[in-house]
PDB file of C-alpha atoms in Angstrom:
ATOM      1  CA  ALA A   1      30.826 -16.445 -18.165  1.00  0.00           C
ATOM      2  CA  VAL A   2      29.867 -19.645 -19.973  1.00  0.00           C
ATOM      3  CA  VAL A   3      27.845 -19.325 -23.183  1.00  0.00           C
ATOM      4  CA  SER A   4      26.427 -21.748 -25.744  1.00  0.00           C
ATOM      5  CA  THR A   5      27.681 -21.754 -29.328  1.00  0.00           C
ATOM      6  CA  GLN A   6      25.804 -22.705 -32.495  1.00  0.00           C
ATOM      7  CA  SER A   7      27.658 -26.048 -32.646  1.00  0.00           C
ATOM      8  CA  GLY A   8      26.424 -26.917 -29.216  1.00  0.00           C
ATOM      9  CA  HIS A   9      29.888 -26.688 -27.659  1.00  0.00           C
ATOM     10  CA  TYR A  10      30.680 -24.483 -24.755  1.00  0.00           C
ATOM     11  CA  GLY A  11      33.446 -21.993 -24.499  1.00  0.00           C
ATOM     12  CA  ARG A  12      34.682 -19.522 -21.936  1.00  0.00           C
ATOM     13  CA  VAL A  13      34.727 -15.864 -22.812  1.00  0.00           C
ATOM     14  CA  CYS A  14      35.889 -12.850 -20.958  1.00  0.00           C
ATOM     15  CA  SER A  15      33.287 -11.800 -18.440  1.00  0.00           C
ATOM     16  CA  SER A  16      33.728  -8.167 -19.391  1.00  0.00           C
ATOM     17  CA  THR A  17      32.251  -8.866 -22.826  1.00  0.00           C
ATOM     18  CA  MET A  18      29.033 -10.129 -21.198  1.00  0.00           C
ATOM     19  CA  MET A  19      28.491  -7.185 -18.888  1.00  0.00           C
ATOM     20  CA  ILE A  20      25.829  -4.649 -19.890  1.00  0.00           C
ATOM     21  CA  ARG A  21      25.806  -1.473 -17.901  1.00  0.00           C
ATOM     22  CA  ALA A  22      22.037  -0.842 -17.869  1.00  0.00           C
ATOM     23  CA  LYS A  23      20.806   2.331 -16.229  1.00  0.00           C
ATOM     24  CA  LEU A  24      17.570   1.357 -14.544  1.00  0.00           C
ATOM     25  CA  LYS A  25      14.922   4.049 -14.345  1.00  0.00           C
ATOM     26  CA  LYS A  26      13.745   4.322 -10.762  1.00  0.00           C
ATOM     27  CA  GLU A  27      10.179   5.320  -9.974  1.00  0.00           C
ATOM     28  CA  ILE A  28       9.676   8.635  -8.237  1.00  0.00           C
ATOM     29  CA  CYS A  29       7.265   9.293  -5.387  1.00  0.00           C
ATOM     30  CA  GLU A  30       4.654  11.735  -6.683  1.00  0.00           C
ATOM     31  CA  TYR A  31       4.548  13.492  -3.325  1.00  0.00           C
ATOM     32  CA  CYS A  32       8.123  13.852  -2.060  1.00  0.00           C
ATOM     33  CA  SER A  33       9.829  13.468  -5.479  1.00  0.00           C
ATOM     34  CA  LYS A  34      12.356  11.063  -4.023  1.00  0.00           C
ATOM     35  CA  ASN A  35      13.317   7.704  -5.514  1.00  0.00           C
ATOM     36  CA  ILE A  36      11.275   4.652  -4.599  1.00  0.00           C
ATOM     37  CA  ASN A  37      13.835   2.021  -3.717  1.00  0.00           C
ATOM     38  CA  ILE A  38      13.507  -1.743  -3.769  1.00  0.00           C
ATOM     39  CA  GLY A  39      11.811  -2.981  -0.622  1.00  0.00           C
ATOM     40  CA  GLN A  40       9.988   0.258   0.167  1.00  0.00           C
ATOM     41  CA  PHE A  41       6.217   0.054   0.641  1.00  0.00           C
ATOM     42  CA  THR A  42       4.214   1.993  -1.928  1.00  0.00           C
ATOM     43  CA  THR A  43       0.634   3.085  -2.577  1.00  0.00           C
ATOM     44  CA  GLU A  44      -0.697   3.477  -6.120  1.00  0.00           C
ATOM     45  CA  CYS A  45      -3.663   5.478  -7.415  1.00  0.00           C
ATOM     46  CA  ASN A  46      -6.190   3.015  -8.779  1.00  0.00           C
ATOM     47  CA  LYS A  47      -7.143   5.378 -11.618  1.00  0.00           C
ATOM     48  CA  CYS A  48      -4.082   7.279 -12.904  1.00  0.00           C
ATOM     49  CA  HIS A  49      -1.504   4.926 -11.324  1.00  0.00           C
ATOM     50  CA  LYS A  50       0.533   7.648  -9.630  1.00  0.00           C
ATOM     51  CA  ILE A  51       2.706   6.038  -6.985  1.00  0.00           C
ATOM     52  CA  ILE A  52       3.885   7.306  -3.609  1.00  0.00           C
ATOM     53  CA  HIS A  53       5.779   6.023  -0.607  1.00  0.00           C
ATOM     54  CA  THR A  54       3.293   4.535   1.824  1.00  0.00           C
ATOM     55  CA  ASN A  55       5.003   6.661   4.476  1.00  0.00           C
ATOM     56  CA  CYS A  56       3.870   9.721   2.483  1.00  0.00           C
ATOM     57  CA  TYR A  57       0.221   8.608   2.418  1.00  0.00           C
ATOM     58  CA  LYS A  58      -1.128  10.680   5.297  1.00  0.00           C
ATOM     59  CA  ILE A  59       0.389  13.928   4.055  1.00  0.00           C
ATOM     60  CA  SER A  60      -0.109  13.292   0.326  1.00  0.00           C
ATOM     61  CA  GLN A  61      -3.908  13.777   0.217  1.00  0.00           C
ATOM     62  CA  PHE A  62      -4.349  10.289  -1.177  1.00  0.00           C
ATOM     63  CA  ASN A  63      -7.758   8.910  -0.182  1.00  0.00           C
ATOM     64  CA  CYS A  64      -9.287   5.480   0.241  1.00  0.00           C
ATOM     65  CA  VAL A  65     -12.658   5.370  -1.529  1.00  0.00           C
ATOM     66  CA  ASN A  66     -14.722   2.177  -1.742  1.00  0.00           C
ATOM     67  CA  GLY A  67     -11.749   0.174  -0.509  1.00  0.00           C
ATOM     68  CA  LEU A  68      -9.411   1.470  -3.255  1.00  0.00           C
ATOM     69  CA  TYR A  69      -6.746   4.193  -3.156  1.00  0.00           C
ATOM     70  CA  TYR A  70      -6.858   7.372  -5.254  1.00  0.00           C
ATOM     71  CA  CYS A  71      -4.666  10.445  -5.531  1.00  0.00           C
ATOM     72  CA  SER A  72      -5.903  13.910  -4.582  1.00  0.00           C
ATOM     73  CA  THR A  73      -6.903  14.649  -8.195  1.00  0.00           C
ATOM     74  CA  CYS A  74      -8.690  11.408  -9.027  1.00  0.00           C
ATOM     75  CA  HIS A  75     -10.599  10.773  -5.795  1.00  0.00           C
ATOM     76  CA  THR A  76     -12.953  13.720  -6.404  1.00  0.00           C
ATOM     77  CA  SER A  77     -14.344  11.968  -9.503  1.00  0.00           C
ATOM     78  CA  ILE A  78     -15.059   8.689  -7.687  1.00  0.00           C
ATOM     79  CA  ILE A  79     -18.562   8.186  -6.291  1.00  0.00           C
ATOM     80  CA  GLN A  80     -18.276   7.011  -2.710  1.00  0.00           C
ATOM     81  CA  LYS A  81     -20.370   3.920  -1.968  1.00  0.00           C
ATOM     82  CA  TYR A  82     -21.482   2.372   1.297  1.00  0.00           C
ATOM     83  CA  ASN A  83     -20.801  -1.351   1.470  1.00  0.00           C
ATOM     84  CA  PRO A  84     -20.342  -3.062   4.870  1.00  0.00           C
ATOM     85  CA  PHE A  85     -19.723  -6.385   3.102  1.00  0.00           C
ATOM     86  CA  ARG A  86     -16.808  -5.236   0.926  1.00  0.00           C
ATOM     87  CA  SER A  87     -14.145  -6.431   3.364  1.00  0.00           C
ATOM     88  CA  LEU A  88     -15.442  -9.993   3.097  1.00  0.00           C
ATOM     89  CA  GLY A  89     -14.218 -10.242  -0.491  1.00  0.00           C
ATOM     90  CA  ILE A  90     -15.712 -12.560  -3.099  1.00  0.00           C
ATOM     91  CA  HIS A  91     -15.954 -16.182  -2.058  1.00  0.00           C
ATOM     92  CA  GLN A  92     -15.766 -18.878  -4.692  1.00  0.00           C
ATOM     93  CA  ASP A  93     -17.230 -22.267  -3.806  1.00  0.00           C
ATOM     94  CA  THR A  94     -14.598 -24.980  -3.377  1.00  0.00           C
ATOM     95  CA  ASP A  95     -14.508 -28.622  -2.323  1.00  0.00           C
ATOM     96  CA  SER A  96     -13.427 -27.556   1.150  1.00  0.00           C
ATOM     97  CA  ASP A  97     -16.793 -25.836   1.700  1.00  0.00           C
ATOM     98  CA  LYS A  98     -18.420 -29.221   2.368  1.00  0.00           C
ATOM     99  CA  HIS A  99     -16.470 -29.380   5.650  1.00  0.00           C
ATOM    100  CA  TYR A 100     -18.163 -26.249   6.963  1.00  0.00           C
ATOM    101  CA  ASN A 101     -21.576 -25.705   8.453  1.00  0.00           C
ATOM    102  CA  ILE A 102     -24.056 -25.046   5.656  1.00  0.00           C
ATOM    103  CA  ASP A 103     -25.369 -21.997   7.530  1.00  0.00           C
ATOM    104  CA  ILE A 104     -21.930 -20.367   7.366  1.00  0.00           C
ATOM    105  CA  THR A 105     -21.553 -20.859   3.618  1.00  0.00           C
ATOM    106  CA  ASP A 106     -25.096 -19.574   3.099  1.00  0.00           C
ATOM    107  CA  ILE A 107     -24.254 -16.432   5.076  1.00  0.00           C
ATOM    108  CA  VAL A 108     -21.117 -15.809   3.008  1.00  0.00           C
ATOM    109  CA  SER A 109     -23.063 -16.337  -0.218  1.00  0.00           C
ATOM    110  CA  THR A 110     -25.781 -13.920   0.906  1.00  0.00           C
ATOM    111  CA  ALA A 111     -23.172 -11.322   1.917  1.00  0.00           C
ATOM    112  CA  ASN A 112     -21.509 -11.608  -1.486  1.00  0.00           C
ATOM    113  CA  GLN A 113     -24.857 -11.050  -3.208  1.00  0.00           C
ATOM    114  CA  ALA A 114     -25.537  -8.007  -1.027  1.00  0.00           C
ATOM    115  CA  SER A 115     -22.061  -6.640  -1.763  1.00  0.00           C
ATOM    116  CA  THR A 116     -22.613  -7.031  -5.513  1.00  0.00           C
ATOM    117  CA  ILE A 117     -25.913  -5.136  -5.300  1.00  0.00           C
ATOM    118  CA  LEU A 118     -24.277  -2.255  -3.429  1.00  0.00           C
ATOM    119  CA  GLU A 119     -21.282  -2.064  -5.773  1.00  0.00           C
ATOM    120  CA  ASN A 120     -23.621  -1.932  -8.791  1.00  0.00           C
ATOM    121  CA  CYS A 121     -25.825   0.785  -7.287  1.00  0.00           C
ATOM    122  CA  SER A 122     -25.874   3.896  -9.469  1.00  0.00           C
ATOM    123  CA  THR A 123     -27.541   7.281  -9.732  1.00  0.00           C
ATOM    124  CA  LEU A 124     -30.143   7.605 -12.511  1.00  0.00           C
ATOM    125  CA  THR A 125     -32.332  10.339 -13.895  1.00  0.00           C
ATOM    126  CA  ILE A 126     -36.073   9.742 -13.811  1.00  0.00           C
ATOM    127  CA  THR A 127     -36.029   9.046 -17.557  1.00  0.00           C
ATOM    128  CA  GLU A 128     -33.205   6.514 -17.156  1.00  0.00           C
ATOM    129  CA  LEU A 129     -35.008   4.841 -14.272  1.00  0.00           C
ATOM    130  CA  GLN A 130     -38.236   4.603 -16.240  1.00  0.00           C
ATOM    131  CA  SER A 131     -36.357   3.034 -19.141  1.00  0.00           C
ATOM    132  CA  GLN A 132     -34.644   0.466 -16.920  1.00  0.00           C
ATOM    133  CA  ILE A 133     -37.852  -0.616 -15.242  1.00  0.00           C
ATOM    134  CA  SER A 134     -39.855  -0.754 -18.472  1.00  0.00           C
ATOM    135  CA  ASN A 135     -37.232  -2.634 -20.486  1.00  0.00           C
ATOM    136  CA  ASN A 136     -36.266  -5.183 -17.839  1.00  0.00           C
ATOM    137  CA  THR A 137     -38.776  -8.029 -17.796  1.00  0.00           C
ATOM    138  CA  GLU A 138     -37.265  -9.389 -14.577  1.00  0.00           C
ATOM    139  CA  ILE A 139     -38.436  -6.340 -12.609  1.00  0.00           C
ATOM    140  CA  ASN A 140     -41.976  -6.962 -11.409  1.00  0.00           C
ATOM    141  CA  PHE A 141     -41.893  -4.942  -8.187  1.00  0.00           C
ATOM    142  CA  SER A 142     -40.289  -1.542  -7.573  1.00  0.00           C
ATOM    143  CA  THR A 143     -40.196   1.002  -4.774  1.00  0.00           C
ATOM    144  CA  CYS A 144     -39.340   4.671  -4.489  1.00  0.00           C
ATOM    145  CA  PHE A 145     -38.807   6.958  -1.492  1.00  0.00           C
ATOM    146  CA  LEU A 146     -38.755  10.744  -1.206  1.00  0.00           C
ATOM    147  CA  ASN A 147     -38.522  13.198   1.661  1.00  0.00           C
ATOM    148  CA  ILE A 148     -41.108  15.570   0.262  1.00  0.00           C
ATOM    149  CA  ASP A 149     -40.578  18.286   2.898  1.00  0.00           C
ATOM    150  CA  GLY A 150     -44.249  19.203   3.059  1.00  0.00           C
ATOM    151  CA  ASN A 151     -47.159  18.106   0.877  1.00  0.00           C
ATOM    152  CA  LYS A 152     -48.659  21.569   0.783  1.00  0.00           C
ATOM    153  CA  SER A 153     -45.538  23.079  -0.746  1.00  0.00           C
ATOM    154  CA  ASN A 154     -44.154  20.270  -2.873  1.00  0.00           C
ATOM    155  CA  PHE A 155     -46.762  17.620  -3.730  1.00  0.00           C
ATOM    156  CA  ASP A 156     -47.800  19.166  -7.056  1.00  0.00           C
ATOM    157  CA  SER A 157     -44.198  19.481  -8.246  1.00  0.00           C
ATOM    158  CA  PHE A 158     -43.545  15.912  -7.093  1.00  0.00           C
ATOM    159  CA  VAL A 159     -46.462  14.635  -9.188  1.00  0.00           C
ATOM    160  CA  ALA A 160     -45.241  16.538 -12.241  1.00  0.00           C
ATOM    161  CA  GLU A 161     -41.627  15.387 -11.841  1.00  0.00           C
ATOM    162  CA  PHE A 162     -42.584  11.740 -11.399  1.00  0.00           C
ATOM    163  CA  SER A 163     -45.138  11.691 -14.216  1.00  0.00           C
ATOM    164  CA  PRO A 164     -42.826   9.605 -16.502  1.00  0.00           C
ATOM    165  CA  LEU A 165     -42.943   6.898 -13.829  1.00  0.00           C
ATOM    166  CA  GLN A 166     -46.730   6.863 -13.680  1.00  0.00           C
ATOM    167  CA  ASP A 167     -47.902   3.259 -13.296  1.00  0.00           C
ATOM    168  CA  THR A 168     -44.273   2.066 -13.306  1.00  0.00           C
ATOM    169  CA  LEU A 169     -43.584   2.090  -9.558  1.00  0.00           C
ATOM    170  CA  SER A 170     -45.242  -0.424  -7.264  1.00  0.00           C
ATOM    171  CA  VAL A 171     -44.751   1.544  -4.043  1.00  0.00           C
ATOM    172  CA  ILE A 172     -43.942   5.183  -3.272  1.00  0.00           C
ATOM    173  CA  GLY A 173     -42.951   6.245   0.236  1.00  0.00           C
ATOM    174  CA  LEU A 174     -42.985   9.825   1.506  1.00  0.00           C
ATOM    175  CA  ALA A 175     -41.565  11.430   4.644  1.00  0.00           C
ATOM    176  CA  GLU A 176     -42.192  14.846   6.212  1.00  0.00           C
ATOM    177  CA  THR A 177     -45.647  15.048   4.644  1.00  0.00           C
ATOM    178  CA  ASN A 178     -46.801  17.303   7.524  1.00  0.00           C
ATOM    179  CA  ILE A 179     -50.303  15.968   6.782  1.00  0.00           C
ATOM    180  CA  GLU A 180     -52.859  14.292   9.041  1.00  0.00           C
ATOM    181  CA  PRO A 181     -54.494  11.103   7.661  1.00  0.00           C
ATOM    182  CA  SER A 182     -57.819  12.959   7.542  1.00  0.00           C
ATOM    183  CA  LEU A 183     -56.401  15.157   4.762  1.00  0.00           C
ATOM    184  CA  GLN A 184     -54.773  12.430   2.647  1.00  0.00           C
ATOM    185  CA  ASN A 185     -57.533  12.541   0.014  1.00  0.00           C
ATOM    186  CA  LEU A 186     -56.354  16.042  -0.873  1.00  0.00           C
ATOM    187  CA  TYR A 187     -53.157  14.494  -2.235  1.00  0.00           C
ATOM    188  CA  PRO A 188     -54.125  11.719  -4.643  1.00  0.00           C
ATOM    189  CA  LEU A 189     -51.866   9.889  -7.086  1.00  0.00           C
ATOM    190  CA  THR A 190     -53.654   8.415 -10.086  1.00  0.00           C
ATOM    191  CA  ASN A 191     -53.871   4.613  -9.861  1.00  0.00           C
ATOM    192  CA  TYR A 192     -52.447   4.550  -6.319  1.00  0.00           C
ATOM    193  CA  ILE A 193     -54.043   3.928  -2.908  1.00  0.00           C
ATOM    194  CA  SER A 194     -52.634   6.053  -0.077  1.00  0.00           C
ATOM    195  CA  PHE A 195     -51.908   5.197   3.560  1.00  0.00           C
ATOM    196  CA  TYR A 196     -50.984   8.000   5.969  1.00  0.00           C
ATOM    197  CA  GLN A 197     -49.695   7.736   9.536  1.00  0.00           C
ATOM    198  CA  ASP A 198     -50.625  10.130  12.342  1.00  0.00           C
ATOM    199  CA  ILE A 199     -48.269  13.069  12.681  1.00  0.00           C
ATOM    200  CA  GLN A 200     -46.706  14.156  15.960  1.00  0.00           C
ATOM    201  CA  PRO A 201     -49.088  16.191  18.122  1.00  0.00           C
ATOM    202  CA  ASN A 202     -48.712  19.959  17.938  1.00  0.00           C
ATOM    203  CA  LYS A 203     -46.082  19.673  15.254  1.00  0.00           C
ATOM    204  CA  HIS A 204     -46.733  21.174  11.832  1.00  0.00           C
ATOM    205  CA  LYS A 205     -43.367  20.617  10.152  1.00  0.00           C
ATOM    206  CA  GLY A 206     -40.863  17.765  10.083  1.00  0.00           C
ATOM    207  CA  THR A 207     -43.374  14.987  10.701  1.00  0.00           C
ATOM    208  CA  GLY A 208     -45.574  12.506   8.852  1.00  0.00           C
ATOM    209  CA  VAL A 209     -44.952   9.398   6.741  1.00  0.00           C
ATOM    210  CA  ALA A 210     -47.077   7.904   3.974  1.00  0.00           C
ATOM    211  CA  LEU A 211     -47.169   5.036   1.482  1.00  0.00           C
ATOM    212  CA  TYR A 212     -48.767   4.993  -1.962  1.00  0.00           C
ATOM    213  CA  ILE A 213     -49.461   1.462  -3.235  1.00  0.00           C
ATOM    214  CA  HIS A 214     -50.359   0.786  -6.857  1.00  0.00           C
ATOM    215  CA  LYS A 215     -54.005  -0.209  -7.174  1.00  0.00           C
ATOM    216  CA  SER A 216     -53.061  -3.486  -8.878  1.00  0.00           C
ATOM    217  CA  PHE A 217     -51.953  -4.763  -5.459  1.00  0.00           C
ATOM    218  CA  ASN A 218     -54.047  -5.738  -2.462  1.00  0.00           C
ATOM    219  CA  ALA A 219     -52.591  -3.826   0.484  1.00  0.00           C
ATOM    220  CA  THR A 220     -53.424  -3.687   4.184  1.00  0.00           C
ATOM    221  CA  LYS A 221     -52.035  -1.343   6.829  1.00  0.00           C
ATOM    222  CA  ASN A 222     -50.323  -3.020   9.799  1.00  0.00           C
ATOM    223  CA  SER A 223     -51.298  -1.088  12.916  1.00  0.00           C
ATOM    224  CA  ALA A 224     -48.938  -3.051  15.188  1.00  0.00           C
ATOM    225  CA  THR A 225     -45.865  -1.911  13.235  1.00  0.00           C
ATOM    226  CA  SER A 226     -47.058   1.615  12.485  1.00  0.00           C
ATOM    227  CA  GLN A 227     -46.140   4.208  15.106  1.00  0.00           C
ATOM    228  CA  THR A 228     -45.479   7.854  15.823  1.00  0.00           C
ATOM    229  CA  SER A 229     -43.061   8.987  18.512  1.00  0.00           C
ATOM    230  CA  PRO A 230     -40.612  11.881  18.939  1.00  0.00           C
ATOM    231  CA  ASN A 231     -37.815   9.481  17.894  1.00  0.00           C
ATOM    232  CA  LEU A 232     -39.356   7.320  15.172  1.00  0.00           C
ATOM    233  CA  GLU A 233     -42.278   7.557  12.774  1.00  0.00           C
ATOM    234  CA  ALA A 234     -43.258   4.492  10.770  1.00  0.00           C
ATOM    235  CA  ILE A 235     -46.083   3.204   8.614  1.00  0.00           C
ATOM    236  CA  SER A 236     -46.234  -0.460   7.635  1.00  0.00           C
ATOM    237  CA  VAL A 237     -48.260  -2.133   4.895  1.00  0.00           C
ATOM    238  CA  THR A 238     -48.549  -5.756   3.778  1.00  0.00           C
ATOM    239  CA  ILE A 239     -48.985  -6.384   0.053  1.00  0.00           C
ATOM    240  CA  GLU A 240     -50.404  -9.689  -1.157  1.00  0.00           C
ATOM    241  CA  LEU A 241     -48.812 -10.997  -4.324  1.00  0.00           C
ATOM    242  CA  SER A 242     -49.726 -14.150  -6.214  1.00  0.00           C
ATOM    243  CA  LYS A 243     -47.251 -16.384  -4.371  1.00  0.00           C
ATOM    244  CA  LYS A 244     -46.065 -14.381  -1.372  1.00  0.00           C
ATOM    245  CA  SER A 245     -46.659 -11.422   0.897  1.00  0.00           C
ATOM    246  CA  ILE A 246     -44.378  -8.390   1.039  1.00  0.00           C
ATOM    247  CA  THR A 247     -44.159  -6.023   3.987  1.00  0.00           C
ATOM    248  CA  ILE A 248     -43.224  -2.428   3.214  1.00  0.00           C
ATOM    249  CA  VAL A 249     -42.262   0.021   5.961  1.00  0.00           C
ATOM    250  CA  CYS A 250     -41.720   3.748   5.455  1.00  0.00           C
ATOM    251  CA  MET A 251     -39.819   5.465   8.277  1.00  0.00           C
ATOM    252  CA  TYR A 252     -38.616   8.861   9.378  1.00  0.00           C
ATOM    253  CA  ARG A 253     -36.250   9.703  12.223  1.00  0.00           C
ATOM    254  CA  PRO A 254     -36.728  13.299  13.397  1.00  0.00           C
ATOM    255  CA  PRO A 255     -33.207  14.718  13.798  1.00  0.00           C
ATOM    256  CA  ASN A 256     -34.134  16.475  17.056  1.00  0.00           C
ATOM    257  CA  GLY A 257     -35.159  13.192  18.715  1.00  0.00           C
ATOM    258  CA  SER A 258     -32.960  10.884  20.789  1.00  0.00           C
ATOM    259  CA  THR A 259     -30.752   8.663  18.624  1.00  0.00           C
ATOM    260  CA  ASN A 260     -30.382   6.044  21.364  1.00  0.00           C
ATOM    261  CA  GLU A 261     -34.148   5.859  21.879  1.00  0.00           C
ATOM    262  CA  PHE A 262     -34.628   5.680  18.113  1.00  0.00           C
ATOM    263  CA  LEU A 263     -32.313   2.660  17.951  1.00  0.00           C
ATOM    264  CA  GLU A 264     -34.213   0.958  20.766  1.00  0.00           C
ATOM    265  CA  GLU A 265     -37.592   1.625  19.149  1.00  0.00           C
ATOM    266  CA  PHE A 266     -36.327   0.583  15.730  1.00  0.00           C
ATOM    267  CA  GLN A 267     -35.006  -2.700  17.088  1.00  0.00           C
ATOM    268  CA  LEU A 268     -38.310  -3.470  18.802  1.00  0.00           C
ATOM    269  CA  LEU A 269     -40.183  -2.697  15.591  1.00  0.00           C
ATOM    270  CA  ILE A 270     -37.909  -4.913  13.491  1.00  0.00           C
ATOM    271  CA  LYS A 271     -38.537  -7.862  15.811  1.00  0.00           C
ATOM    272  CA  GLN A 272     -42.262  -7.551  15.061  1.00  0.00           C
ATOM    273  CA  LEU A 273     -41.760  -7.586  11.302  1.00  0.00           C
ATOM    274  CA  PRO A 274     -41.753 -10.788   9.215  1.00  0.00           C
ATOM    275  CA  PRO A 275     -38.221 -12.254   8.886  1.00  0.00           C
ATOM    276  CA  GLN A 276     -38.552 -12.508   5.107  1.00  0.00           C
ATOM    277  CA  ASN A 277     -39.804 -10.298   2.261  1.00  0.00           C
ATOM    278  CA  THR A 278     -39.632  -7.140   4.365  1.00  0.00           C
ATOM    279  CA  TYR A 279     -38.423  -3.856   2.847  1.00  0.00           C
ATOM    280  CA  ILE A 280     -37.740  -0.700   4.854  1.00  0.00           C
ATOM    281  CA  MET A 281     -37.386   2.701   3.225  1.00  0.00           C
ATOM    282  CA  GLY A 282     -37.029   6.093   4.799  1.00  0.00           C
ATOM    283  CA  ASP A 283     -35.005   9.038   5.979  1.00  0.00           C
ATOM    284  CA  PHE A 284     -32.945   8.069   9.023  1.00  0.00           C
ATOM    285  CA  ASN A 285     -30.906  11.285   9.185  1.00  0.00           C
ATOM    286  CA  LEU A 286     -27.703   9.287   9.641  1.00  0.00           C
ATOM    287  CA  ASP A 287     -24.741   9.377   7.263  1.00  0.00           C
ATOM    288  CA  LEU A 288     -23.698   5.787   6.568  1.00  0.00           C
ATOM    289  CA  LEU A 289     -20.714   7.057   4.575  1.00  0.00           C
ATOM    290  CA  ASN A 290     -19.298   8.575   7.771  1.00  0.00           C
ATOM    291  CA  SER A 291     -17.872   5.487   9.452  1.00  0.00           C
ATOM    292  CA  ASN A 292     -16.290   7.595  12.211  1.00  0.00           C
ATOM    293  CA  ASP A 293     -19.667   8.687  13.608  1.00  0.00           C
ATOM    294  CA  LYS A 294     -20.621   6.673  16.716  1.00  0.00           C
ATOM    295  CA  ASN A 295     -24.365   6.869  16.029  1.00  0.00           C
ATOM    296  CA  THR A 296     -23.816   5.638  12.476  1.00  0.00           C
ATOM    297  CA  SER A 297     -21.799   2.686  13.766  1.00  0.00           C
ATOM    298  CA  LYS A 298     -24.510   1.798  16.304  1.00  0.00           C
ATOM    299  CA  PHE A 299     -27.182   2.026  13.602  1.00  0.00           C
ATOM    300  CA  GLU A 300     -25.199  -0.193  11.246  1.00  0.00           C
ATOM    301  CA  GLU A 301     -24.498  -2.781  13.923  1.00  0.00           C
ATOM    302  CA  MET A 302     -28.153  -2.849  14.923  1.00  0.00           C
ATOM    303  CA  PHE A 303     -29.715  -3.412  11.484  1.00  0.00           C
ATOM    304  CA  LEU A 304     -27.059  -5.893  10.364  1.00  0.00           C
ATOM    305  CA  SER A 305     -27.497  -7.909  13.568  1.00  0.00           C
ATOM    306  CA  GLN A 306     -31.233  -8.096  12.846  1.00  0.00           C
ATOM    307  CA  GLY A 307     -30.638  -9.648   9.431  1.00  0.00           C
ATOM    308  CA  LEU A 308     -31.318  -6.507   7.399  1.00  0.00           C
ATOM    309  CA  SER A 309     -29.168  -5.627   4.389  1.00  0.00           C
ATOM    310  CA  PRO A 310     -28.860  -2.181   2.750  1.00  0.00           C
ATOM    311  CA  LEU A 311     -29.783  -1.948  -0.940  1.00  0.00           C
ATOM    312  CA  ILE A 312     -28.578   1.590  -1.705  1.00  0.00           C
ATOM    313  CA  SER A 313     -24.904   2.578  -1.478  1.00  0.00           C
ATOM    314  CA  THR A 314     -24.724   6.055  -3.023  1.00  0.00           C
ATOM    315  CA  ALA A 315     -25.509   9.280  -1.197  1.00  0.00           C
ATOM    316  CA  THR A 316     -29.203  10.204  -1.317  1.00  0.00           C
ATOM    317  CA  LEU A 317     -28.664  13.710   0.058  1.00  0.00           C
ATOM    318  CA  ARG A 318     -25.910  16.083  -1.041  1.00  0.00           C
TER     319      ARG A 318
END
């Protein structure tokens, strides 16, 4: 071994004096308890940093949640979020973007914005929601949806529970009202105008959609995009704001209807809606967090292909 001396000269020393017998501490797979050797593929828990052989993944009870890997202990504390744009990653503008079609870069930018919204989605109490809306001056329009499971049984408790949000929400959508439009005046909300859609004939439960629009807005029901069928119930309203119009649709998919016919009817309805400033809320009775379900995949493909983007990523029914 050749080493440098303080005088700047070089000298040769016995190689044995330069050898250090270091005992390296090898990492251990948390599942099989065997050493993890150099070159072996590994998977690490994103929270506690436990590490396993990738070959042990399937039998280790590690889980992939929101695109990240967690051990069997940590994954139960992670809130699963739906985000079909996550795989696109975050795109940073570069000089090379000028060589691409502007429509493509616009699409990527829009997808990144949608992904950010979904990743930041969180569950709030009514008090927390009221505080966020009231204290954020950038929020000038807000919506809320609830499957009320029957006005007769639950409307009074709904009014009491949502009292802190009185005058805060711009639009409230309800599903499974079980109420004909002729009876809507029996269920008033102070400072809101109600719009009810016809329920399914000879059905007294599991039907009916409604919209409550704050009286500060000028709202008109759209008959062409309001419908009632065994597969899809929808009520559509256009709200005139100072500089633009907003279309709000409240939907309900009866679980005993045909999913394929629902998708066909939904697609036809979407094509009749304005391409911009359209918001759809509702209970579709499809689990978007279950990517293995064929009906869920068809639903996702359909609304994404029509230019619609989800705004909620956390489970709304547990």
